Tab-separated table of C-alpha atoms in Angstrom:
chain	number	residue	atom	x	y	z
A	30	UNK	CA	12.955	24.992	22.841
A	31	UNK	CA	15.824	27.284	23.820
A	32	UNK	CA	15.364	29.295	26.905
A	33	UNK	CA	18.888	30.967	26.504
A	34	UNK	CA	19.218	31.371	30.287
A	35	UNK	CA	23.174	31.833	30.008
A	36	UNK	CA	22.414	34.786	27.636
A	37	UNK	CA	20.150	36.351	30.037
A	38	UNK	CA	22.579	35.656	32.831
A	39	UNK	CA	25.541	37.264	30.953
A	40	UNK	CA	23.428	40.517	30.426
A	41	UNK	CA	22.290	40.617	34.034
A	42	UNK	CA	25.826	40.300	35.379
A	43	UNK	CA	27.193	42.924	32.952
A	44	UNK	CA	24.313	45.138	34.339
A	45	UNK	CA	25.945	44.825	37.886
A	46	UNK	CA	23.933	42.043	39.363
A	47	UNK	CA	25.423	39.408	41.684
A	48	UNK	CA	25.463	35.878	40.690
A	49	UNK	CA	22.403	34.749	42.494
A	50	UNK	CA	20.427	37.831	41.458
A	51	UNK	CA	21.502	37.529	37.948
A	52	UNK	CA	20.513	33.821	37.668
A	53	UNK	CA	16.936	34.454	39.135
A	54	UNK	CA	16.336	37.492	36.752
A	55	UNK	CA	17.707	35.323	33.789
A	56	UNK	CA	15.097	32.521	34.722
A	57	UNK	CA	12.276	34.960	35.077
A	58	UNK	CA	12.908	36.580	31.799
A	59	UNK	CA	13.646	33.405	29.973
A	60	UNK	CA	10.519	31.518	31.174
A	61	UNK	CA	8.296	34.876	30.507
A	62	UNK	CA	9.551	35.040	26.898
A	63	UNK	CA	9.054	31.363	26.402
A	64	UNK	CA	5.512	31.398	27.834
A	65	UNK	CA	4.690	34.586	25.811
A	66	UNK	CA	6.146	32.944	22.604
A	67	UNK	CA	4.197	29.636	23.014
A	68	UNK	CA	0.876	31.166	24.453
A	69	UNK	CA	-1.261	29.060	22.296
A	70	UNK	CA	0.162	25.803	23.909
A	71	UNK	CA	-1.965	24.032	26.591
A	72	UNK	CA	-0.362	24.019	30.093
A	73	UNK	CA	0.839	20.469	30.318
A	74	UNK	CA	2.873	20.314	27.088
A	75	UNK	CA	4.168	23.881	27.701
A	76	UNK	CA	5.336	22.925	31.148
A	77	UNK	CA	6.746	19.802	29.900
A	78	UNK	CA	8.849	21.538	27.055
A	79	UNK	CA	10.099	24.336	29.353
A	80	UNK	CA	10.967	21.917	32.067
A	81	UNK	CA	13.085	19.874	29.578
A	82	UNK	CA	14.962	23.172	28.510
A	83	UNK	CA	15.456	24.030	32.024
A	84	UNK	CA	17.020	20.727	32.846
A	85	UNK	CA	19.421	21.082	30.062
A	86	UNK	CA	20.388	24.770	30.522
A	87	UNK	CA	20.572	24.761	34.291
A	88	UNK	CA	22.733	21.646	34.231
A	89	UNK	CA	25.154	23.354	31.789
A	90	UNK	CA	25.368	26.311	34.084
A	91	UNK	CA	25.837	23.876	37.083
A	92	UNK	CA	22.747	25.400	38.900
A	93	UNK	CA	20.402	22.561	39.218
A	94	UNK	CA	19.968	22.509	42.811
A	95	UNK	CA	16.700	22.215	44.463
A	96	UNK	CA	16.222	25.857	45.574
A	97	UNK	CA	16.894	27.002	41.909
A	98	UNK	CA	14.505	24.399	40.450
A	99	UNK	CA	11.828	25.475	43.059
A	100	UNK	CA	12.257	29.066	41.989
A	101	UNK	CA	11.965	28.259	38.378
A	102	UNK	CA	8.869	26.099	38.773
A	103	UNK	CA	7.157	28.823	40.903
A	104	UNK	CA	8.320	31.278	38.096
A	105	UNK	CA	6.626	29.092	35.403
A	106	UNK	CA	3.468	28.605	37.548
A	107	UNK	CA	3.082	32.491	38.184
A	108	UNK	CA	3.795	33.387	34.551
A	109	UNK	CA	1.250	31.098	33.188
A	110	UNK	CA	-1.440	31.669	35.778
A	111	UNK	CA	-1.016	35.698	35.958
A	112	UNK	CA	-3.385	36.142	32.960
A	113	UNK	CA	-5.828	34.072	34.686
A	114	UNK	CA	-5.492	35.814	37.802
A	115	UNK	CA	-5.857	39.361	36.197
A	116	UNK	CA	-9.025	38.114	34.359
A	117	UNK	CA	-10.499	37.119	37.454
A	118	UNK	CA	-9.869	40.528	39.105
A	119	UNK	CA	-11.320	42.129	35.974
A	120	UNK	CA	-14.365	39.864	36.199
A	121	UNK	CA	-14.911	40.902	39.882
A	122	UNK	CA	-14.878	44.628	38.989
A	123	UNK	CA	-17.187	43.777	36.023
A	124	UNK	CA	-19.594	41.745	38.173
A	125	UNK	CA	-19.894	45.097	40.384
A	126	UNK	CA	-20.502	47.054	37.275
A	127	UNK	CA	-23.060	44.531	35.987
A	128	UNK	CA	-24.886	44.599	39.196
A	129	UNK	CA	-25.401	48.444	38.954
A	130	UNK	CA	-26.209	48.075	35.270
A	131	UNK	CA	-28.725	45.410	36.114
A	132	UNK	CA	-30.628	47.708	38.624
A	133	UNK	CA	-30.629	50.243	35.803
A	134	UNK	CA	-31.845	47.790	33.318
A	135	UNK	CA	-34.636	46.661	35.712
A	136	UNK	CA	-36.044	50.149	35.937
A	137	UNK	CA	-35.671	50.676	32.201
A	138	UNK	CA	-37.671	47.292	31.705
A	139	UNK	CA	-40.470	48.503	34.043
A	140	UNK	CA	-40.651	51.933	32.253
A	141	UNK	CA	-40.698	50.372	28.803
A	142	UNK	CA	-43.440	47.874	29.947
A	143	UNK	CA	-45.475	50.753	31.011
A	144	UNK	CA	-45.093	52.460	27.878
A	145	UNK	CA	-45.784	49.480	25.747
A	146	UNK	CA	-49.084	48.984	27.541
A	147	UNK	CA	-49.968	52.791	27.211
A	148	UNK	CA	-49.273	52.448	23.599
A	149	UNK	CA	-51.628	49.609	23.188
A	150	UNK	CA	-54.313	51.242	25.163
A	151	UNK	CA	-54.058	54.399	23.274
A	152	UNK	CA	-54.460	52.544	19.960
A	153	UNK	CA	-57.477	50.654	21.336
A	154	UNK	CA	-59.150	53.943	22.321
A	155	UNK	CA	-59.337	54.615	18.568
A	156	UNK	CA	-61.209	51.472	17.644
A	157	UNK	CA	-65.043	50.902	17.505
A	158	UNK	CA	-66.555	50.195	20.885
A	159	UNK	CA	-67.037	46.549	20.343
A	160	UNK	CA	-63.348	46.065	19.390
A	161	UNK	CA	-62.242	48.393	21.933
A	162	UNK	CA	-63.777	46.291	24.555
A	163	UNK	CA	-62.113	42.981	23.176
A	164	UNK	CA	-58.711	44.762	23.060
A	165	UNK	CA	-58.957	46.289	26.457
A	166	UNK	CA	-59.836	42.973	28.084
A	167	UNK	CA	-56.974	41.233	26.390
A	168	UNK	CA	-54.651	44.111	27.515
A	169	UNK	CA	-55.874	43.851	31.097
A	170	UNK	CA	-54.916	40.075	31.153
A	171	UNK	CA	-51.549	40.758	29.620
A	172	UNK	CA	-50.873	43.443	32.196
A	173	UNK	CA	-51.814	41.046	35.073
A	174	UNK	CA	-49.118	38.413	33.688
A	175	UNK	CA	-46.570	41.299	34.120
A	176	UNK	CA	-47.565	42.735	37.376
A	177	UNK	CA	-44.324	41.774	39.278
A	178	UNK	CA	-42.040	42.707	36.411
A	179	UNK	CA	-43.810	46.090	36.328
A	180	UNK	CA	-42.838	46.544	40.077
A	181	UNK	CA	-46.357	47.456	40.888
A	182	UNK	CA	-47.621	44.492	42.713
A	183	UNK	CA	-48.322	46.410	45.893
A	184	UNK	CA	-50.409	48.972	43.913
A	185	UNK	CA	-52.198	46.198	41.971
A	186	UNK	CA	-53.280	44.514	45.094
A	187	UNK	CA	-54.624	47.751	46.793
A	188	UNK	CA	-56.728	48.719	43.692
A	189	UNK	CA	-58.216	45.254	43.319
A	190	UNK	CA	-59.181	45.117	46.969
A	191	UNK	CA	-60.593	48.690	46.739
A	192	UNK	CA	-62.523	47.688	43.577
A	193	UNK	CA	-63.933	44.585	45.331
A	194	UNK	CA	-64.891	46.603	48.309
A	195	UNK	CA	-66.707	49.178	46.201
A	196	UNK	CA	-68.394	47.019	43.602
A	197	UNK	CA	-68.993	43.503	44.919
A	198	UNK	CA	-72.150	42.331	46.480
A	199	UNK	CA	-70.262	39.582	48.501
A	200	UNK	CA	-66.863	40.867	49.576
A	201	UNK	CA	-65.266	37.764	50.574
A	202	UNK	CA	-65.558	35.590	47.474
A	203	UNK	CA	-64.955	38.619	45.472
A	204	UNK	CA	-61.695	39.219	47.298
A	205	UNK	CA	-60.847	35.510	47.101
A	206	UNK	CA	-61.133	35.409	43.610
A	207	UNK	CA	-59.148	38.555	42.591
A	208	UNK	CA	-56.309	37.575	45.012
A	209	UNK	CA	-56.230	34.123	43.724
A	210	UNK	CA	-55.630	35.529	39.967
A	211	UNK	CA	-53.228	38.144	41.036
A	212	UNK	CA	-51.144	35.872	43.077
A	213	UNK	CA	-51.084	33.161	40.323
A	214	UNK	CA	-50.074	35.664	37.754
A	215	UNK	CA	-47.181	36.963	39.966
A	216	UNK	CA	-45.917	33.487	40.917
A	217	UNK	CA	-45.932	32.476	37.143
A	218	UNK	CA	-43.618	35.203	36.199
A	219	UNK	CA	-40.376	33.679	37.285
A	220	UNK	CA	-38.813	30.592	38.658
A	221	UNK	CA	-40.281	29.294	41.947
A	222	UNK	CA	-38.099	29.836	45.079
A	223	UNK	CA	-38.950	30.053	48.750
A	224	UNK	CA	-37.591	33.445	48.951
A	225	UNK	CA	-39.594	34.639	45.958
A	226	UNK	CA	-42.692	33.109	47.251
A	227	UNK	CA	-42.232	34.514	50.458
A	228	UNK	CA	-41.689	38.095	49.020
A	229	UNK	CA	-44.802	38.061	46.919
A	230	UNK	CA	-47.184	36.653	49.508
A	231	UNK	CA	-45.810	38.997	52.255
A	232	UNK	CA	-46.526	41.855	49.879
A	233	UNK	CA	-50.047	40.773	49.225
A	234	UNK	CA	-50.914	39.877	52.751
A	235	UNK	CA	-49.466	43.127	54.102
A	236	UNK	CA	-51.429	45.258	51.813
A	237	UNK	CA	-54.737	43.291	52.558
A	238	UNK	CA	-53.863	43.843	56.475
A	239	UNK	CA	-53.475	47.494	55.792
A	240	UNK	CA	-56.788	47.898	54.131
A	241	UNK	CA	-58.488	45.808	56.769
A	242	UNK	CA	-56.910	48.073	59.427
A	243	UNK	CA	-58.418	51.032	57.629
A	244	UNK	CA	-61.996	49.293	57.037
A	245	UNK	CA	-62.544	47.388	60.378
A	246	UNK	CA	-66.150	46.491	59.331
A	247	UNK	CA	-65.052	44.644	56.390
A	248	UNK	CA	-61.624	43.626	57.861
A	249	UNK	CA	-62.689	39.883	58.249
A	250	UNK	CA	-63.893	39.585	54.686
A	251	UNK	CA	-60.790	41.240	53.357
A	252	UNK	CA	-58.315	39.200	55.315
A	253	UNK	CA	-60.280	35.782	55.030
A	254	UNK	CA	-60.699	36.216	51.249
A	255	UNK	CA	-57.068	37.259	50.593
A	256	UNK	CA	-55.744	34.334	52.655
A	257	UNK	CA	-57.868	31.914	50.866
A	258	UNK	CA	-57.255	33.326	47.749
A	259	UNK	CA	-53.560	33.198	48.044
A	260	UNK	CA	-53.781	29.519	49.131
A	261	UNK	CA	-55.884	28.834	45.971
A	262	UNK	CA	-53.005	30.457	43.899
A	263	UNK	CA	-50.431	28.316	45.576
A	264	UNK	CA	-52.297	25.085	44.915
A	265	UNK	CA	-52.915	26.201	41.076
A	266	UNK	CA	-49.135	27.255	40.916
A	267	UNK	CA	-47.824	23.960	42.237
A	268	UNK	CA	-50.249	21.874	40.015
A	269	UNK	CA	-49.145	23.810	37.086
A	270	UNK	CA	-45.434	23.078	38.092
A	271	UNK	CA	-46.200	19.401	38.252
A	272	UNK	CA	-47.800	19.310	34.787
A	273	UNK	CA	-44.762	21.165	33.374
A	274	UNK	CA	-42.205	18.762	35.060
A	275	UNK	CA	-44.271	15.780	33.813
A	276	UNK	CA	-45.146	16.828	30.127
A	277	UNK	CA	-42.955	19.642	29.055
A	278	UNK	CA	-39.888	19.039	26.821
A	279	UNK	CA	-36.592	18.297	28.433
A	280	UNK	CA	-35.187	21.842	27.753
A	281	UNK	CA	-38.354	23.518	28.987
A	282	UNK	CA	-38.334	21.516	32.045
A	283	UNK	CA	-34.827	22.617	33.117
A	284	UNK	CA	-35.925	26.200	32.560
A	285	UNK	CA	-38.528	26.128	35.331
A	286	UNK	CA	-36.221	25.313	38.194
A	287	UNK	CA	-32.970	27.167	39.302
A	288	UNK	CA	-32.111	24.801	42.031
A	289	UNK	CA	-33.628	21.330	42.213
A	290	UNK	CA	-32.639	20.756	45.840
A	291	UNK	CA	-34.216	24.100	47.126
A	292	UNK	CA	-37.375	23.255	44.938
A	293	UNK	CA	-37.730	19.814	46.890
A	294	UNK	CA	-37.159	21.374	50.190
A	295	UNK	CA	-39.702	24.358	49.600
A	296	UNK	CA	-42.445	21.851	48.238
A	297	UNK	CA	-41.931	19.241	50.989
A	298	UNK	CA	-42.987	22.140	53.462
A	299	UNK	CA	-45.175	24.420	51.350
A	300	UNK	CA	-48.008	24.580	53.636
A	301	UNK	CA	-45.616	25.360	56.676
A	302	UNK	CA	-44.016	27.987	54.556
A	303	UNK	CA	-47.404	29.633	53.966
A	304	UNK	CA	-48.388	29.281	57.629
A	305	UNK	CA	-44.986	30.953	58.654
A	306	UNK	CA	-45.638	33.820	56.373
A	307	UNK	CA	-49.086	34.409	57.585
A	308	UNK	CA	-47.712	34.333	61.240
A	309	UNK	CA	-44.808	36.710	60.217
A	310	UNK	CA	-47.331	39.163	58.693
A	311	UNK	CA	-49.615	38.864	61.733
A	312	UNK	CA	-46.753	39.607	64.045
A	313	UNK	CA	-46.218	42.948	62.225
A	314	UNK	CA	-49.757	44.046	62.802
A	315	UNK	CA	-52.085	45.385	65.409
A	316	UNK	CA	-53.827	42.808	67.637
A	317	UNK	CA	-57.048	43.364	65.631
A	318	UNK	CA	-55.519	42.227	62.503
A	319	UNK	CA	-53.471	39.530	63.993
A	320	UNK	CA	-56.379	37.845	65.442
A	321	UNK	CA	-58.276	37.798	62.147
A	322	UNK	CA	-55.107	36.527	60.297
A	323	UNK	CA	-54.439	33.754	62.717
A	324	UNK	CA	-58.155	32.846	62.621
A	325	UNK	CA	-58.074	32.682	58.724
A	326	UNK	CA	-54.991	30.280	58.960
A	327	UNK	CA	-56.793	28.215	61.593
A	328	UNK	CA	-59.773	27.793	59.247
A	329	UNK	CA	-57.953	26.854	56.278
A	330	UNK	CA	-57.645	23.220	57.330
A	331	UNK	CA	-58.359	21.091	54.532
A	332	UNK	CA	-57.182	23.498	52.189
A	333	UNK	CA	-53.749	23.441	53.681
A	334	UNK	CA	-54.051	19.537	53.354
A	335	UNK	CA	-54.824	19.955	49.728
A	336	UNK	CA	-51.690	22.161	49.277
A	337	UNK	CA	-49.612	19.669	51.033
A	338	UNK	CA	-51.074	16.840	48.887
A	339	UNK	CA	-50.311	18.416	45.656
A	340	UNK	CA	-46.935	19.513	46.833
A	341	UNK	CA	-45.865	15.957	47.831
A	342	UNK	CA	-46.980	14.697	44.376
A	343	UNK	CA	-44.988	17.474	42.683
A	344	UNK	CA	-41.941	16.795	45.147
A	345	UNK	CA	-42.036	12.866	43.783
A	346	UNK	CA	-41.853	14.154	40.147
A	347	UNK	CA	-39.084	16.551	41.022
A	348	UNK	CA	-37.037	13.973	43.001
A	349	UNK	CA	-37.462	11.761	39.948
A	350	UNK	CA	-36.052	14.538	37.581
A	351	UNK	CA	-33.314	15.349	40.298
A	352	UNK	CA	-32.400	11.815	40.162
A	353	UNK	CA	-32.063	11.698	36.408
A	354	UNK	CA	-29.894	14.997	36.619
A	355	UNK	CA	-27.816	13.331	39.278
A	356	UNK	CA	-27.196	10.275	37.262
A	357	UNK	CA	-26.067	12.436	34.312
A	358	UNK	CA	-23.863	14.438	36.567
A	359	UNK	CA	-22.292	11.378	38.005
A	360	UNK	CA	-21.552	9.988	34.645
A	361	UNK	CA	-19.920	13.106	33.279
A	362	UNK	CA	-18.113	13.528	36.672
A	363	UNK	CA	-16.727	9.931	37.053
A	364	UNK	CA	-13.765	10.445	34.843
A	365	UNK	CA	-12.937	13.870	36.605
A	366	UNK	CA	-13.305	12.392	40.039
A	367	UNK	CA	-11.005	9.602	39.132
A	368	UNK	CA	-8.312	11.954	37.784
A	369	UNK	CA	-8.451	14.157	41.071
A	370	UNK	CA	-8.373	11.233	43.288
A	371	UNK	CA	-5.135	10.183	41.408
A	372	UNK	CA	-3.701	13.590	41.716
A	373	UNK	CA	-4.717	13.726	45.413
A	374	UNK	CA	-2.862	10.363	46.083
A	375	UNK	CA	0.199	11.494	44.190
A	376	UNK	CA	0.564	14.668	46.140
A	377	UNK	CA	-0.179	12.650	49.482
A	378	UNK	CA	2.797	10.258	48.618
A	379	UNK	CA	4.964	13.246	47.714
A	380	UNK	CA	4.393	14.849	51.048
A	381	UNK	CA	4.958	11.909	52.992
A	382	UNK	CA	8.371	11.322	51.230
A	383	UNK	CA	9.220	14.977	51.943
A	384	UNK	CA	8.357	14.644	55.614
A	385	UNK	CA	10.593	11.476	55.767
A	386	UNK	CA	13.435	13.433	54.183
A	387	UNK	CA	13.194	16.335	56.523
A	388	UNK	CA	13.001	13.862	59.422
A	389	UNK	CA	16.119	11.941	58.265
A	390	UNK	CA	17.885	15.393	57.913
A	391	UNK	CA	17.117	16.226	61.309
A	392	UNK	CA	18.336	13.088	62.684
A	393	UNK	CA	21.500	13.323	60.749
A	394	UNK	CA	22.296	16.838	62.349
A	395	UNK	CA	21.787	15.558	65.910
């Protein structure tokens, strides 16, 4: 490879630049041209080739001093890295755009889901009564599975509670059953995480508390039924996760969990997490509702123990999976770690030698 630094120097000098400025400008232009010409070459062979050309041409110019070499090396690094830096800047801007787009798409998804369900319902209305009943039951089950995605969890909980109050002979068991169903469906829509569980459970408990406040004579039945129903749903969800981790194919297993460490931490204290959520909701309500919520949490007793038991069993399965993933990662990362360690040692040795040189130079000046 020829950099033609001398030719660039001559042009810069003819343009009126002094010797130092002409040399720096020549090095920059020569390296930029070389990098552009060989842009398909990987960094190491590119740097090796350009460095060899620098040695030859700077030596011919009598300019192979440390300062000139450092300038040339900095120029090479900056020239090669500049496209990546620009790409990173572009991606940061793109991330911001995508976040705004994501919000729009989520709204569109909810609208689209509502329209899909409305279309199915209109089609069902044209069927014979027997078929219509079957279709509507299937549609209602499908809608429940997408209640969180529809963005109507709050409204669904309210409607279910009102229906239970108006139609059920025994309110508490009816509320417990419907809250178990809604909570389990909502939790099953996405990946399990403490933040997502907290958001869903808080929404459900707050809505139940609002309705209890509005109907004090039935408040205890509403809150107890909701608290126990949510607990039933948590137990069912964790059991389902355990089965998925144990028996699902490998590629499906990985899809249920975004962060294994977080999953293990969350499951290790699932009962405490639920109790914290109940306490948090209680603190945001009137003394009347707060007392009923705290009473419901205290009565859970053995059911909290069941949630803790199944969670601990699932933790064991998750830790086994985590250990397997860690082993695979360790095997993949061993070679990289060895390489990085070698690089660190090399840089450390260079830094030590440089420090000694500076110290010796300082001594010689005294």
